[in-house]
Each structure stands twice: as structure tokens, then as C-alpha cells.
PDB file of C-alpha atoms and ligand atoms in Angstrom:
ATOM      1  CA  UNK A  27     -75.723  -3.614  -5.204  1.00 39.00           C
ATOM      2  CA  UNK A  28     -73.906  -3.823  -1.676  1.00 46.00           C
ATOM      3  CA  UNK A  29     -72.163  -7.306  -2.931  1.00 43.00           C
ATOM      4  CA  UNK A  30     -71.193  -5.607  -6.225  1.00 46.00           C
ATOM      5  CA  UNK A  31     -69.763  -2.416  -3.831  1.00 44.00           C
ATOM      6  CA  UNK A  32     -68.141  -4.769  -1.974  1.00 42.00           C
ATOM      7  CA  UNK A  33     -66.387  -6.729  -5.133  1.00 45.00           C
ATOM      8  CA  UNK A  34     -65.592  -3.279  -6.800  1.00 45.00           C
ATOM      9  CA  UNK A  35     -63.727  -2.198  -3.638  1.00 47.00           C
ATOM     10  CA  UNK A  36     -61.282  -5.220  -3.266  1.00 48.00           C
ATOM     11  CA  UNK A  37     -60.911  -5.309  -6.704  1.00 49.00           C
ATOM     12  CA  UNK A  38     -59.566  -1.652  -6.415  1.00 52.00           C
ATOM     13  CA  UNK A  39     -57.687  -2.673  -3.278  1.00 54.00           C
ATOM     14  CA  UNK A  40     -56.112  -5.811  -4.927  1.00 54.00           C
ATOM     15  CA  UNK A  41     -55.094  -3.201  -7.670  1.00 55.00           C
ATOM     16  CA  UNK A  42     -53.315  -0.935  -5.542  1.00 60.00           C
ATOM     17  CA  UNK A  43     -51.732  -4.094  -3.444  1.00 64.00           C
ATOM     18  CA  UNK A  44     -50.100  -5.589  -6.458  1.00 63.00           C
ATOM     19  CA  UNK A  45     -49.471  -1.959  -7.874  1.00 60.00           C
ATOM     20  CA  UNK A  46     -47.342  -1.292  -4.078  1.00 68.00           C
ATOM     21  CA  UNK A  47     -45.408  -4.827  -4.474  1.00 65.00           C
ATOM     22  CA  UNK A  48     -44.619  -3.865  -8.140  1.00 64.00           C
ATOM     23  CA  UNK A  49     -42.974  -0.411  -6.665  1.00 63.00           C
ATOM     24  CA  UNK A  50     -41.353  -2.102  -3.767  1.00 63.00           C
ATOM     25  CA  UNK A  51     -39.812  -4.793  -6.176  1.00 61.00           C
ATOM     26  CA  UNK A  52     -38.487  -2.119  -8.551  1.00 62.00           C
ATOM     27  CA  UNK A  53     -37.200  -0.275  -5.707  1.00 59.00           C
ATOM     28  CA  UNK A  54     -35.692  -3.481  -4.193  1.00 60.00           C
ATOM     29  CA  UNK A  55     -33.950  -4.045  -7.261  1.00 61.00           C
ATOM     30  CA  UNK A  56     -32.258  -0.155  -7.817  1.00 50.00           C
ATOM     31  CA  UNK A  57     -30.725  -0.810  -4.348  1.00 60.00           C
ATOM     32  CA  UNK A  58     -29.609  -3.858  -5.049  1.00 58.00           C
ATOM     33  CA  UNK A  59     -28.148  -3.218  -8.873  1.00 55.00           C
ATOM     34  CA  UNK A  60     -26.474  -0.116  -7.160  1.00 51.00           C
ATOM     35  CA  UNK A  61     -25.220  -1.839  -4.562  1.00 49.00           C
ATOM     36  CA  UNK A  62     -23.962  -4.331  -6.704  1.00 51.00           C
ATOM     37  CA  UNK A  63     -22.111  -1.611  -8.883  1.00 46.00           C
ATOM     38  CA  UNK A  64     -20.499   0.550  -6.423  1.00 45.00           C
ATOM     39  CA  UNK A  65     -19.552  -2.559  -4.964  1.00 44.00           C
ATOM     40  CA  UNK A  66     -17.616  -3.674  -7.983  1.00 40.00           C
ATOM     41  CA  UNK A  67     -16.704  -0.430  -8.779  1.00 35.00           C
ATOM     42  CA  UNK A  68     -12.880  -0.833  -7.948  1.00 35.00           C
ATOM     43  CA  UNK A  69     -13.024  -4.472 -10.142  1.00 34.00           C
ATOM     44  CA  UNK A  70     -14.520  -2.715 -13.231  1.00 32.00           C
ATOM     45  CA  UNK A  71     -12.119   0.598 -13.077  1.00 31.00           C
ATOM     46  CA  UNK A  72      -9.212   0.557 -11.528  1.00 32.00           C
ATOM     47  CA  UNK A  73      -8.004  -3.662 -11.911  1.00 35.00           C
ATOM     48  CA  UNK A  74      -4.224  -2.912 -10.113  1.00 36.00           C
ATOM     49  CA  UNK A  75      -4.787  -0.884  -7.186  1.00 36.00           C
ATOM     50  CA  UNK A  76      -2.332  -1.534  -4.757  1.00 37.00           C
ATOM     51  CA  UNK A  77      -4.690  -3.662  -2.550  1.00 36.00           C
ATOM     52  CA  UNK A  78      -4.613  -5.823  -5.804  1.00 38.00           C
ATOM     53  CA  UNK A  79      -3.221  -9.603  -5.767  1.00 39.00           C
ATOM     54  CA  UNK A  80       0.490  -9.863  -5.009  1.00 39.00           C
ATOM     55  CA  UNK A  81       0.166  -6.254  -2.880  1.00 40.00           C
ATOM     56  CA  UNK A  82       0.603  -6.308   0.979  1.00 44.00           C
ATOM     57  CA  UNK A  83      -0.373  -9.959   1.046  1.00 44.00           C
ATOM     58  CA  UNK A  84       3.345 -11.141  -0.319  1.00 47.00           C
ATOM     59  CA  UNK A  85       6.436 -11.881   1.496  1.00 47.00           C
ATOM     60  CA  UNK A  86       6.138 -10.006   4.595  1.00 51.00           C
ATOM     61  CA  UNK A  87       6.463 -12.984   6.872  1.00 51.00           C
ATOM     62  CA  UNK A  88       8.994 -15.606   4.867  1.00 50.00           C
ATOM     63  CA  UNK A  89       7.656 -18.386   6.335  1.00 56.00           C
ATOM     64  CA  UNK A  90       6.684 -20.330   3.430  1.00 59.00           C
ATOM     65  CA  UNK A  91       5.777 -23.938   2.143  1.00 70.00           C
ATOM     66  CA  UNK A  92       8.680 -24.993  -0.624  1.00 89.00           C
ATOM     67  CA  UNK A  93      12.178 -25.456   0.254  1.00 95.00           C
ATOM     68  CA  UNK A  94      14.289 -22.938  -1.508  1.00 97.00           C
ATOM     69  CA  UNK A  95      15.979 -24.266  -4.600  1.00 96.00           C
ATOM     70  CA  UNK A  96      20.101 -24.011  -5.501  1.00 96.00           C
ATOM     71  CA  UNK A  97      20.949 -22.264  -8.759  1.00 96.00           C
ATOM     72  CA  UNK A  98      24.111 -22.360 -10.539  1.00 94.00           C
ATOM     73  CA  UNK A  99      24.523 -19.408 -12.195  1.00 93.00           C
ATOM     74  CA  UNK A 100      23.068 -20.402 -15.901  1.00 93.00           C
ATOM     75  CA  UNK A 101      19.990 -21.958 -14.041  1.00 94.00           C
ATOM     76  CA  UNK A 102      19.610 -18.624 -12.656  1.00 95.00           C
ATOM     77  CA  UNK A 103      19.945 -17.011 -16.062  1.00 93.00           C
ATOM     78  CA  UNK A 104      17.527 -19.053 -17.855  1.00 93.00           C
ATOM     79  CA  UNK A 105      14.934 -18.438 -15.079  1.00 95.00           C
ATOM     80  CA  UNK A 106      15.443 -14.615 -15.284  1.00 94.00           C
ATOM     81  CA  UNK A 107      15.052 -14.945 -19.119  1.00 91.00           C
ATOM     82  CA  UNK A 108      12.382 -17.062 -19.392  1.00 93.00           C
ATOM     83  CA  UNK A 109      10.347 -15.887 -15.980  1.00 96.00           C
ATOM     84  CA  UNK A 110       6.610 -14.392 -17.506  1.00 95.00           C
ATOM     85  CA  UNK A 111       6.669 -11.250 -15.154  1.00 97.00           C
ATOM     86  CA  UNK A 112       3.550  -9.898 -14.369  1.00 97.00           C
ATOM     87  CA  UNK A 113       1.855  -7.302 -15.879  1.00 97.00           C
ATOM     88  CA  UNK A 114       4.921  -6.868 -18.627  1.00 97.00           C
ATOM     89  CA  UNK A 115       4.870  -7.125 -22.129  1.00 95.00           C
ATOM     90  CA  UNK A 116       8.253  -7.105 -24.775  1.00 94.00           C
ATOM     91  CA  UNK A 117       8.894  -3.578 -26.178  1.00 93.00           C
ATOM     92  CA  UNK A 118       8.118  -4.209 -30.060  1.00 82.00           C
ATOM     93  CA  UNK A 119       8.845  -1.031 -31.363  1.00 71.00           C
ATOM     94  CA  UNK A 120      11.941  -0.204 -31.530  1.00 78.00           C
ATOM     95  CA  UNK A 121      11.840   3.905 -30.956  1.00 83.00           C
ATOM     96  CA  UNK A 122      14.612   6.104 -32.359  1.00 90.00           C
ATOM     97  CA  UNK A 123      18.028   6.135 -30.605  1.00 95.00           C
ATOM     98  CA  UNK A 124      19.720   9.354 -31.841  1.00 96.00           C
ATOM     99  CA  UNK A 125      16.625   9.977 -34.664  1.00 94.00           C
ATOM    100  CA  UNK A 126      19.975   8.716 -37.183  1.00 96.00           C
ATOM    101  CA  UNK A 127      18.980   5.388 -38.596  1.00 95.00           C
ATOM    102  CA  UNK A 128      21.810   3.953 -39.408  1.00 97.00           C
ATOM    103  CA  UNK A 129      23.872   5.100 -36.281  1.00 97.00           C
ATOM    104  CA  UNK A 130      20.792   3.222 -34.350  1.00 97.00           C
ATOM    105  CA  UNK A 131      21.278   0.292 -36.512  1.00 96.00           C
ATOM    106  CA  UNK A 132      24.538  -0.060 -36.290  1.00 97.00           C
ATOM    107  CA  UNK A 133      24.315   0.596 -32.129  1.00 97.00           C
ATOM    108  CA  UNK A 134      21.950  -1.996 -32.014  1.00 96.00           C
ATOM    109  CA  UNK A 135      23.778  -4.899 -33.784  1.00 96.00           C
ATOM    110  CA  UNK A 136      26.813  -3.802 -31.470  1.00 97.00           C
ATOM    111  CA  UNK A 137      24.761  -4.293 -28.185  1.00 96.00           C
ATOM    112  CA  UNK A 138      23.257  -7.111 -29.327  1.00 95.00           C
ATOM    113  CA  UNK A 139      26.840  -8.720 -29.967  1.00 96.00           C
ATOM    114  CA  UNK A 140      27.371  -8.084 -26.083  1.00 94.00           C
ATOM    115  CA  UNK A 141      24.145  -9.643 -25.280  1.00 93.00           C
ATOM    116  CA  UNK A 142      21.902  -7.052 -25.087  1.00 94.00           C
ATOM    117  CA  UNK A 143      18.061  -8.063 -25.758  1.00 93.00           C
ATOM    118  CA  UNK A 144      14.863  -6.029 -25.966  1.00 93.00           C
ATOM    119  CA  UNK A 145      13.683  -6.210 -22.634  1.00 94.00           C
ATOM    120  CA  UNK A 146       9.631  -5.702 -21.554  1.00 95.00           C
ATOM    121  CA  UNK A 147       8.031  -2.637 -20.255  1.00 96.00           C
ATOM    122  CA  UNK A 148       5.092  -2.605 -17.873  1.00 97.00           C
ATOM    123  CA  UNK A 149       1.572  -2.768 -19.676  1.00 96.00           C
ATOM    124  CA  UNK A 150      -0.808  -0.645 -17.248  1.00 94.00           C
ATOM    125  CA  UNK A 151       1.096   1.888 -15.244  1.00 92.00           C
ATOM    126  CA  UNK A 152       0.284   0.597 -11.801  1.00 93.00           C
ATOM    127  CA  UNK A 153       3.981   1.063 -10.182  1.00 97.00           C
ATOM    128  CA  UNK A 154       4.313   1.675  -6.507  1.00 98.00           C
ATOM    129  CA  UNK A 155       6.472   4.172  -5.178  1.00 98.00           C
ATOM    130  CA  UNK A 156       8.977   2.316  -2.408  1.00 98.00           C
ATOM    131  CA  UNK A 157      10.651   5.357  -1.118  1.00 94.00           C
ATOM    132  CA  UNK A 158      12.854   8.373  -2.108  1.00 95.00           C
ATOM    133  CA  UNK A 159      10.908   8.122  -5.772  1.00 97.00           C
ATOM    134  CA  UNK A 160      11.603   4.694  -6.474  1.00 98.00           C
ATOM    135  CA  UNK A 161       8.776   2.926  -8.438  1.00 98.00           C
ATOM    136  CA  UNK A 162       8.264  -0.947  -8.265  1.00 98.00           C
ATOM    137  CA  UNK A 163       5.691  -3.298  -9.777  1.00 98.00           C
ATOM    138  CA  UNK A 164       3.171  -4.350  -7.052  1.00 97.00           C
ATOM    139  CA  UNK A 165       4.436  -7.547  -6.817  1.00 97.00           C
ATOM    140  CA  UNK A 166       8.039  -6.596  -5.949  1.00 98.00           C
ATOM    141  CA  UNK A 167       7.770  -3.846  -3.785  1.00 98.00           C
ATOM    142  CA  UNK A 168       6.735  -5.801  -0.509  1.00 98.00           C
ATOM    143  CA  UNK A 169       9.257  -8.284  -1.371  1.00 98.00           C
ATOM    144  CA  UNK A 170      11.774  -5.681  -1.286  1.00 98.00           C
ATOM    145  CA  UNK A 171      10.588  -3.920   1.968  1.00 98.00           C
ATOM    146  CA  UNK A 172      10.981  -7.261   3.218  1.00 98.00           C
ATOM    147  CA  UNK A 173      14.625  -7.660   2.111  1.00 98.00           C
ATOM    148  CA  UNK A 174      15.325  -4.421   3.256  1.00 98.00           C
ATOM    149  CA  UNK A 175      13.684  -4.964   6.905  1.00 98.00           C
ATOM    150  CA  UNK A 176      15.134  -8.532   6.762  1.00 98.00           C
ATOM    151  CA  UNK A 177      19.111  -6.908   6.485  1.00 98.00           C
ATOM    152  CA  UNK A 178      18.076  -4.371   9.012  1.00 98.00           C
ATOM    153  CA  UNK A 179      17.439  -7.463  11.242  1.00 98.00           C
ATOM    154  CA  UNK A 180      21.092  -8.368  10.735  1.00 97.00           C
ATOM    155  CA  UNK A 181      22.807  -4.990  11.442  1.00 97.00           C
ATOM    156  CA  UNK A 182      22.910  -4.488   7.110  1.00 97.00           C
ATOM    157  CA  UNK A 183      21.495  -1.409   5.979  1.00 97.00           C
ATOM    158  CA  UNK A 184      20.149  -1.834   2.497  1.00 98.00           C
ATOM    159  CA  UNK A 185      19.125   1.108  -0.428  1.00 98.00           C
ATOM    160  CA  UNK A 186      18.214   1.596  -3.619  1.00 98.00           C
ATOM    161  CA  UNK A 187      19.900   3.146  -6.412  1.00 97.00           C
ATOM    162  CA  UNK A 188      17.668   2.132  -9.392  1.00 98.00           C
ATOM    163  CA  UNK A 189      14.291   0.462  -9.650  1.00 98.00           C
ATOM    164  CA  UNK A 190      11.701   1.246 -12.717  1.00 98.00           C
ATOM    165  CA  UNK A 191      13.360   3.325 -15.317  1.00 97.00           C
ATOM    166  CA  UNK A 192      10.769   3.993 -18.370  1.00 96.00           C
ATOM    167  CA  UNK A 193      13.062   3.441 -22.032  1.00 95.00           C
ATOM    168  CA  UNK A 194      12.848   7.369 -22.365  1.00 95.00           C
ATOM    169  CA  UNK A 195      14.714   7.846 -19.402  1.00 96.00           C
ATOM    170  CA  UNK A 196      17.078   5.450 -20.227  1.00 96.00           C
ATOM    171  CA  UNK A 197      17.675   7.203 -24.026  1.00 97.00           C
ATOM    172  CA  UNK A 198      18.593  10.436 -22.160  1.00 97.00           C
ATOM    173  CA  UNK A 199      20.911   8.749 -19.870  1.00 97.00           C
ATOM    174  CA  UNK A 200      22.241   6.824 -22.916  1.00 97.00           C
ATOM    175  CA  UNK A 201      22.219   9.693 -24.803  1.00 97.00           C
ATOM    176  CA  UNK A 202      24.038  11.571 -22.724  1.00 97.00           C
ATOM    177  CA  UNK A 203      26.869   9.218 -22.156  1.00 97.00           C
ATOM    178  CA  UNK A 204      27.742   9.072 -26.131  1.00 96.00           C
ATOM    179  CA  UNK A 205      28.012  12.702 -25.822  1.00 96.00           C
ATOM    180  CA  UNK A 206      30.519  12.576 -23.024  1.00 97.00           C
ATOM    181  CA  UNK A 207      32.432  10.202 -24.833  1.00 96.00           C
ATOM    182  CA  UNK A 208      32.551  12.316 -27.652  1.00 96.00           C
ATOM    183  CA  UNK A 209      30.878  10.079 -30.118  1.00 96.00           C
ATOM    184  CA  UNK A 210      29.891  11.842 -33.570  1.00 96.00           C
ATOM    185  CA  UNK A 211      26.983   9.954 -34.166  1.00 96.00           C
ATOM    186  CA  UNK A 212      26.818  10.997 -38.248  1.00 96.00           C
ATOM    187  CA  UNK A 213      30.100   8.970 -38.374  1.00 97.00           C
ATOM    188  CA  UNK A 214      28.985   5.912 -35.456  1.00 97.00           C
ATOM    189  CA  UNK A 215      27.671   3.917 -39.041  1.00 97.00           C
ATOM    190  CA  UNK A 216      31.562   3.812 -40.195  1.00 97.00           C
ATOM    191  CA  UNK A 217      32.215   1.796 -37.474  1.00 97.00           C
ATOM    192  CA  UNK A 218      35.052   4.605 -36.420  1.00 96.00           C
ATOM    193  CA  UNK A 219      33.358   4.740 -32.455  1.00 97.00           C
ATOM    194  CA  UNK A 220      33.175   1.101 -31.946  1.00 97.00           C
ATOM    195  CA  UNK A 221      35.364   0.997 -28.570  1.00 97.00           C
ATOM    196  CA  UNK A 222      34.107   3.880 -27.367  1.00 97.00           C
ATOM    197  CA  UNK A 223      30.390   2.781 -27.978  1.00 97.00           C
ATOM    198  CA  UNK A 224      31.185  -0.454 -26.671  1.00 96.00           C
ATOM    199  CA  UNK A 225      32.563   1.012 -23.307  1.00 96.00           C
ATOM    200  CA  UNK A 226      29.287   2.962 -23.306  1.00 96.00           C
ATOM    201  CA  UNK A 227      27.793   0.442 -23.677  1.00 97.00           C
ATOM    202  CA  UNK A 228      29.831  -1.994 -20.769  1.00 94.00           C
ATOM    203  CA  UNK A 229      27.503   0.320 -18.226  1.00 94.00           C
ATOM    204  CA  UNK A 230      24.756   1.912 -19.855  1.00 96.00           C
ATOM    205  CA  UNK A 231      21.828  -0.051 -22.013  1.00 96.00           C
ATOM    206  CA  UNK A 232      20.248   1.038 -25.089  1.00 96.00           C
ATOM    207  CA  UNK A 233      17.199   2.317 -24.556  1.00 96.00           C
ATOM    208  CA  UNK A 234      14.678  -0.782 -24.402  1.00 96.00           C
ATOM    209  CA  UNK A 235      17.192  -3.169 -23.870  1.00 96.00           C
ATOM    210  CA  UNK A 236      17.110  -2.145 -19.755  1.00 96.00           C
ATOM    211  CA  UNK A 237      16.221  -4.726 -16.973  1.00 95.00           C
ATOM    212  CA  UNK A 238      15.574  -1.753 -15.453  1.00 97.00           C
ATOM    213  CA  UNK A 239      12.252  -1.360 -17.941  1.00 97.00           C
ATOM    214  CA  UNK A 240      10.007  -4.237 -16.461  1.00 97.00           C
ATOM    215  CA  UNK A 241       9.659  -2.633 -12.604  1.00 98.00           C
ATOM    216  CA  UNK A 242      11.183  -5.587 -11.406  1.00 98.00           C
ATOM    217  CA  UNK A 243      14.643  -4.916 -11.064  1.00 98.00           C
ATOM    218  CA  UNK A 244      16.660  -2.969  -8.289  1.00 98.00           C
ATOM    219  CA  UNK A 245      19.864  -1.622  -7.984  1.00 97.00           C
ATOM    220  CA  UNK A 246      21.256  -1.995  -3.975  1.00 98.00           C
ATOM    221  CA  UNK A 247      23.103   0.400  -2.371  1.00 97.00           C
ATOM    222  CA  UNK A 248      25.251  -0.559   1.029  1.00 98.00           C
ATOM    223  CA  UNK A 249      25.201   2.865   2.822  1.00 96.00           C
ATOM    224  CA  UNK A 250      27.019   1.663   5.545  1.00 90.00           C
ATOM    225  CA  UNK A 251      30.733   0.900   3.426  1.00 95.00           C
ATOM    226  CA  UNK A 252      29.619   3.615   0.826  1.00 93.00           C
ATOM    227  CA  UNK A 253      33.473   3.455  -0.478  1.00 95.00           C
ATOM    228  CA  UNK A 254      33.717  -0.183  -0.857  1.00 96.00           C
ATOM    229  CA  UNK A 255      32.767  -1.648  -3.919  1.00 96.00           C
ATOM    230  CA  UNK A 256      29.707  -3.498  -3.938  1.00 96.00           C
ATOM    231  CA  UNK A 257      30.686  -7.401  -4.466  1.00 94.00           C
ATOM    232  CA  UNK A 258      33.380  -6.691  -1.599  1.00 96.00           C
ATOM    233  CA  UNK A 259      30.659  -4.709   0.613  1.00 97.00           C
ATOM    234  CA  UNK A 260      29.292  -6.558   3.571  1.00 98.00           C
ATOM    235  CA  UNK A 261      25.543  -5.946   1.839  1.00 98.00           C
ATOM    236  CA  UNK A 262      26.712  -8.273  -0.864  1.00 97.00           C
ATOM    237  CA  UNK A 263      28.144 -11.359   1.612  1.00 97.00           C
ATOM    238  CA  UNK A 264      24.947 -10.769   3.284  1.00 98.00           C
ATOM    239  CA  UNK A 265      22.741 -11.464   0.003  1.00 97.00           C
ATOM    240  CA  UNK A 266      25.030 -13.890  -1.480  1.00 96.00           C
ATOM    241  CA  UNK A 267      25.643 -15.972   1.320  1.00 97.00           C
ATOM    242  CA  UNK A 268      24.356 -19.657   1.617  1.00 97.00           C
ATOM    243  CA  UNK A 269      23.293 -19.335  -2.837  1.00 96.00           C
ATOM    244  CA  UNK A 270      21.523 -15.939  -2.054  1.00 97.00           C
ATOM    245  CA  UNK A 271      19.092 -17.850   0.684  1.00 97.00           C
ATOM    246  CA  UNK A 272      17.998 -14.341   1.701  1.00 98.00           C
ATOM    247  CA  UNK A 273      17.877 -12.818  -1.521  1.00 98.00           C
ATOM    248  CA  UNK A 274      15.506 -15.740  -3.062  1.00 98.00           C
ATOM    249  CA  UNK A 275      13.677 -16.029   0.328  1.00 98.00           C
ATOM    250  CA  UNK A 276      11.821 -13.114  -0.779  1.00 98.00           C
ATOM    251  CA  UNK A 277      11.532 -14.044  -4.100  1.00 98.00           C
ATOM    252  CA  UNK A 278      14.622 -12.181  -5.705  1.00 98.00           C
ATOM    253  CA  UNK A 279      17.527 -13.285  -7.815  1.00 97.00           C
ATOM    254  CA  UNK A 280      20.900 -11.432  -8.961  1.00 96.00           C
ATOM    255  CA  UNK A 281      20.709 -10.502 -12.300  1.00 94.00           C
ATOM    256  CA  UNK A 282      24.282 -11.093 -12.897  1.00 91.00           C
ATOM    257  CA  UNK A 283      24.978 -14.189 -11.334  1.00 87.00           C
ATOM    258  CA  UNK A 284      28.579 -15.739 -11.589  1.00 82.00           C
ATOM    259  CA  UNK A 285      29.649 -18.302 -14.554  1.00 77.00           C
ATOM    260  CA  UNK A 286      27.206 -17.167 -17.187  1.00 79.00           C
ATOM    261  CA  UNK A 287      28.344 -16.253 -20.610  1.00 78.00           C
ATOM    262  CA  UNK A 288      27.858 -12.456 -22.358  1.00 81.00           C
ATOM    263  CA  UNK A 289      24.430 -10.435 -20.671  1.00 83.00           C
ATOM    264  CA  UNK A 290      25.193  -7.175 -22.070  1.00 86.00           C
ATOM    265  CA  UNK A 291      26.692  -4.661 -19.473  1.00 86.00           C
ATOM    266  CA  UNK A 292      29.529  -5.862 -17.228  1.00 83.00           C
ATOM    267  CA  UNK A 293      28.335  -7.648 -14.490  1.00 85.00           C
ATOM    268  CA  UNK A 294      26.381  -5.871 -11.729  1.00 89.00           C
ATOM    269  CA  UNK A 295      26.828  -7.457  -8.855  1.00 93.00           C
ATOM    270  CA  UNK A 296      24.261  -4.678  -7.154  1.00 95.00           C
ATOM    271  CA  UNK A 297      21.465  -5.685  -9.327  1.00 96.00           C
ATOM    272  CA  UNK A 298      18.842  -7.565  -8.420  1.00 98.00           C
ATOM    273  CA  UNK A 299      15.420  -9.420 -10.202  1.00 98.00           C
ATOM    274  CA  UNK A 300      11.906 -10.459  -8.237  1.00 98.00           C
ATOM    275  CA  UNK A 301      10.679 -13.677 -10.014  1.00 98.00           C
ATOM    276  CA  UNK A 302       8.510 -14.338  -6.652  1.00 97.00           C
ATOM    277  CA  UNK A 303       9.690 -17.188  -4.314  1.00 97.00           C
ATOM    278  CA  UNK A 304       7.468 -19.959  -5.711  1.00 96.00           C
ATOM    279  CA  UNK A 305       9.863 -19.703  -8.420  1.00 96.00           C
ATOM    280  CA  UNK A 306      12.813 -20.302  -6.460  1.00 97.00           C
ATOM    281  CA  UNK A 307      10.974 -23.815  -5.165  1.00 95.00           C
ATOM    282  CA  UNK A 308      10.888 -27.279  -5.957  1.00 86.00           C
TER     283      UNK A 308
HETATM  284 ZN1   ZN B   2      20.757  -1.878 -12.687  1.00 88.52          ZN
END
């Protein structure tokens, strides 16, 4: 009887033994699947936070493996066309212009005559603001900081007139600027407000045919000679010197670079591309 006591007793003590590990396991496990989640939280719900790749890591310090490349002016053309920006797709739709179809037809084949092309637009939302209400793509905005600290270096003082500009933002401005002109757009189809269209058309973009659209493009100010024009200013010497060496040490490009053909607006000397400087390498 006592040896059968005795049996009955472990047994019951083995059961309650494995019956604790079993509850320690399970519990082991919660905290570790929890810990796991939370962990991974960021990763599963918010992908471009601006600790992200290509955020505060990028072009802070430009001292960089690569030797800078030199571009003639079509070789920096073709790169900015053909460069896959990050986080960009091409603006497929074409939304309404003025809501007349044929007036938007007809605008469209003219700015395509002066180069225009549909440009891309950012695919998640993730821009950063870089000061005064200027929004970047991640990738760029460090890059410019660093362009902007870099000509501070030098005695230049660098700003920003443009960055990100959505293709509803750039309908109103366009919008706007046919109604200045005085353009009837009922009667634009006829063909009657081709000059006038086409000067519109010599400064402001369509809407979705912007380099303004992909969050990588900036328009620079030169505070410091705020009456001189741009390609004369000292700002520009300074990022054109030596084939834009500071420029494209921090990854950017002009967008308008000398000796290529038809881009759509005049030349802007002011306006300025990040393709990243491992672009810009051999
Ligand atoms: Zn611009």
C-alpha cells in the first residue's frame, strides 16, 4: 500500500512538473512572439520613416569612395531621364487640365512639341519637410542640407524656392497663368492662343509634366545678390564651378544643363535634380 502511495504521489508530482514546464513554455513563447512584434512593428507599418535607408545616413560627410564623373550636358540629360528615382512611379492618368477636352488635348500636344514629358509622382507619401514648408523625398533632403551647409562653408548662402509640388498644385498655378494671359480656353482648340500658351508654357508646366512632381527637384535661391539673376549670381559660379563638383558631390545635377536640345520650359539655371552620388561615379 505504502509503495503504491508512494508511486501515486510522484505520479501526481510528475503531472504537475510537466503541467508547470508546459505553462512556462507557453509563457516563454507570448514574450517572445510579442517581443518579436513590437519589435518589427515599425518594419510591418510604417516602411519610410525617416530613420529609413537613404535618411540621416547619406551625404553628410562627402568623403566618399568613386571619383566624381564629368558630364557634358546630354550625358547629364540622359542620366536625369533615365535615373529610376526612388520611391516614384510615372503619372498614368492623365487628370483634366481645364475639365475642356479638347483645349487639354490640344495643350498637351503643344507642350509636348517643347519637350514636355509626363513626369513621376511619389508612390507612398513619405516627404520630409527641409525648412520653411519645403518637402523632399528622404533621400534628397540630407543631400541638400549638405549642399546648403557645404556653400555656407564658402561664404554662399543657399535657399529654396521650390522642392515637391503635388500635379494639383501645379494645375492651379498653371491654371492661373492662362487666366492672366487672357486665354479663352473654349477657343485654345482653334489654335487662336498658341503664342500665348506657348509663353505660358516657356515657365510654367502642365500639370504632371513637373520635375517638380517626383520630390527630387529644387529650385535655389541666392539670398545674398537677390537682384542678380541666377546664372550670373555668385550661388550659381559656386555650383557650376569645376562641372558642378559641389553640386554632384552630394549627389545633385542641374536639370537644365548647357548644350542639350528642347526640355520643355526655358532653361532654369536655378533648378536642380538628386540622382545620389554613386550615380555621378565611375
Ligand atoms: Zn523648378
Amino acid at each position: 500500500v505504502q509503495v503504491r502511495e508512494f508511486s501515486t504521489k510522484a505520479k501526481s508530482r510528475k503531472k504537475s512538473q510537466s503541467l508547470r514546464l508546459a505553462f512556462l513554455t507557453a509563457l516563454l513563447l507570448c514574450m517572445f512572439a510579442g517581443g518579436w512584434l513590437y519589435l518589427n512593428k515599425d518594419v510591418a507599418y510604417a516602411p519610410e520613416t525617416s530613420t529609413s535607408i537613404g535618411g540621416p545616413q547619406s551625404d553628410a560627410a562627402p568623403i566618399k569612395a568613386g571619383a566624381l564623373k564629368v558630364f557634358n550636358g546630354e550625358q547629364l540629360r540622359i542620366l536625369y531621364d533615365t535615373f529610376a528615382y526612388p520611391n516614384t512611379q510615372p503619372i498614368s492618368d492623365e487628370a483634366p487640365i481645364t475639365g475642356n477636352e479638347s483645349a487639354d488635348t490640344h495643350m498637351r500636344s503643344l507642350a509636348t512639341a517643347k519637350g514636355y514629358k509626363i513626369r513621376s509622382a511619389p508612390v507612398a507619401m513619405v516627404l520630409r519637410d527641409v525648412g520653411s514648408g519645403y518637402l523632399l523625398q528622404e533621400r534628397a533632403s540630407d543631400p541638400w542640407l549638405a549642399l546648403q551647409s557645404a556653400a555656407a562653408k564658402d561664404g554662399i548662402s543657399l535657399s529654396l524656392t521650390a522642392a515637391f509640388r503635388s500635379a494639383d498644385e501645379q494645375r492651379d498655378i498653371f491654371l492661373q497663368r492662362l487666366k492672366l494671359a487672357g486665354i479663352v480656353v473654349s477657343e485654345v482648340s482653334s489654335g487662336k492662343y498658341d503664342s500665348q500658351i506657348n509663353r505660358v508654357l516657356a515657365m510654367t508646366a502642365l500639370p504632371g509634366y513637373s520635375r517638380h512632381h517626383t520630390g527630387y527637384t529644387i529650385d535655389v535661391a541666392c539670398p545674398s545678390q537677390p537682384a542678380v539673376i541666377f546664372e550670373k549670381s555668385i550661388c550659381f559660379k559656386w555650383l557650376s564651378a569645376d562641372n558642378y563638383v559641389q553640386a554632384k558631390e552630394r549627389g545633385w545635377i542641374p536639370s537644365y544643363p548647357e548644350g542639350t536640345g528642347p526640355q520643355g520650359p526655358d532653361p532654369e539655371a536655378w533648378e536642380y535634380v538628386w540622382v545620389g552620388r554613386d550615380a555621378l561615379t565611375d
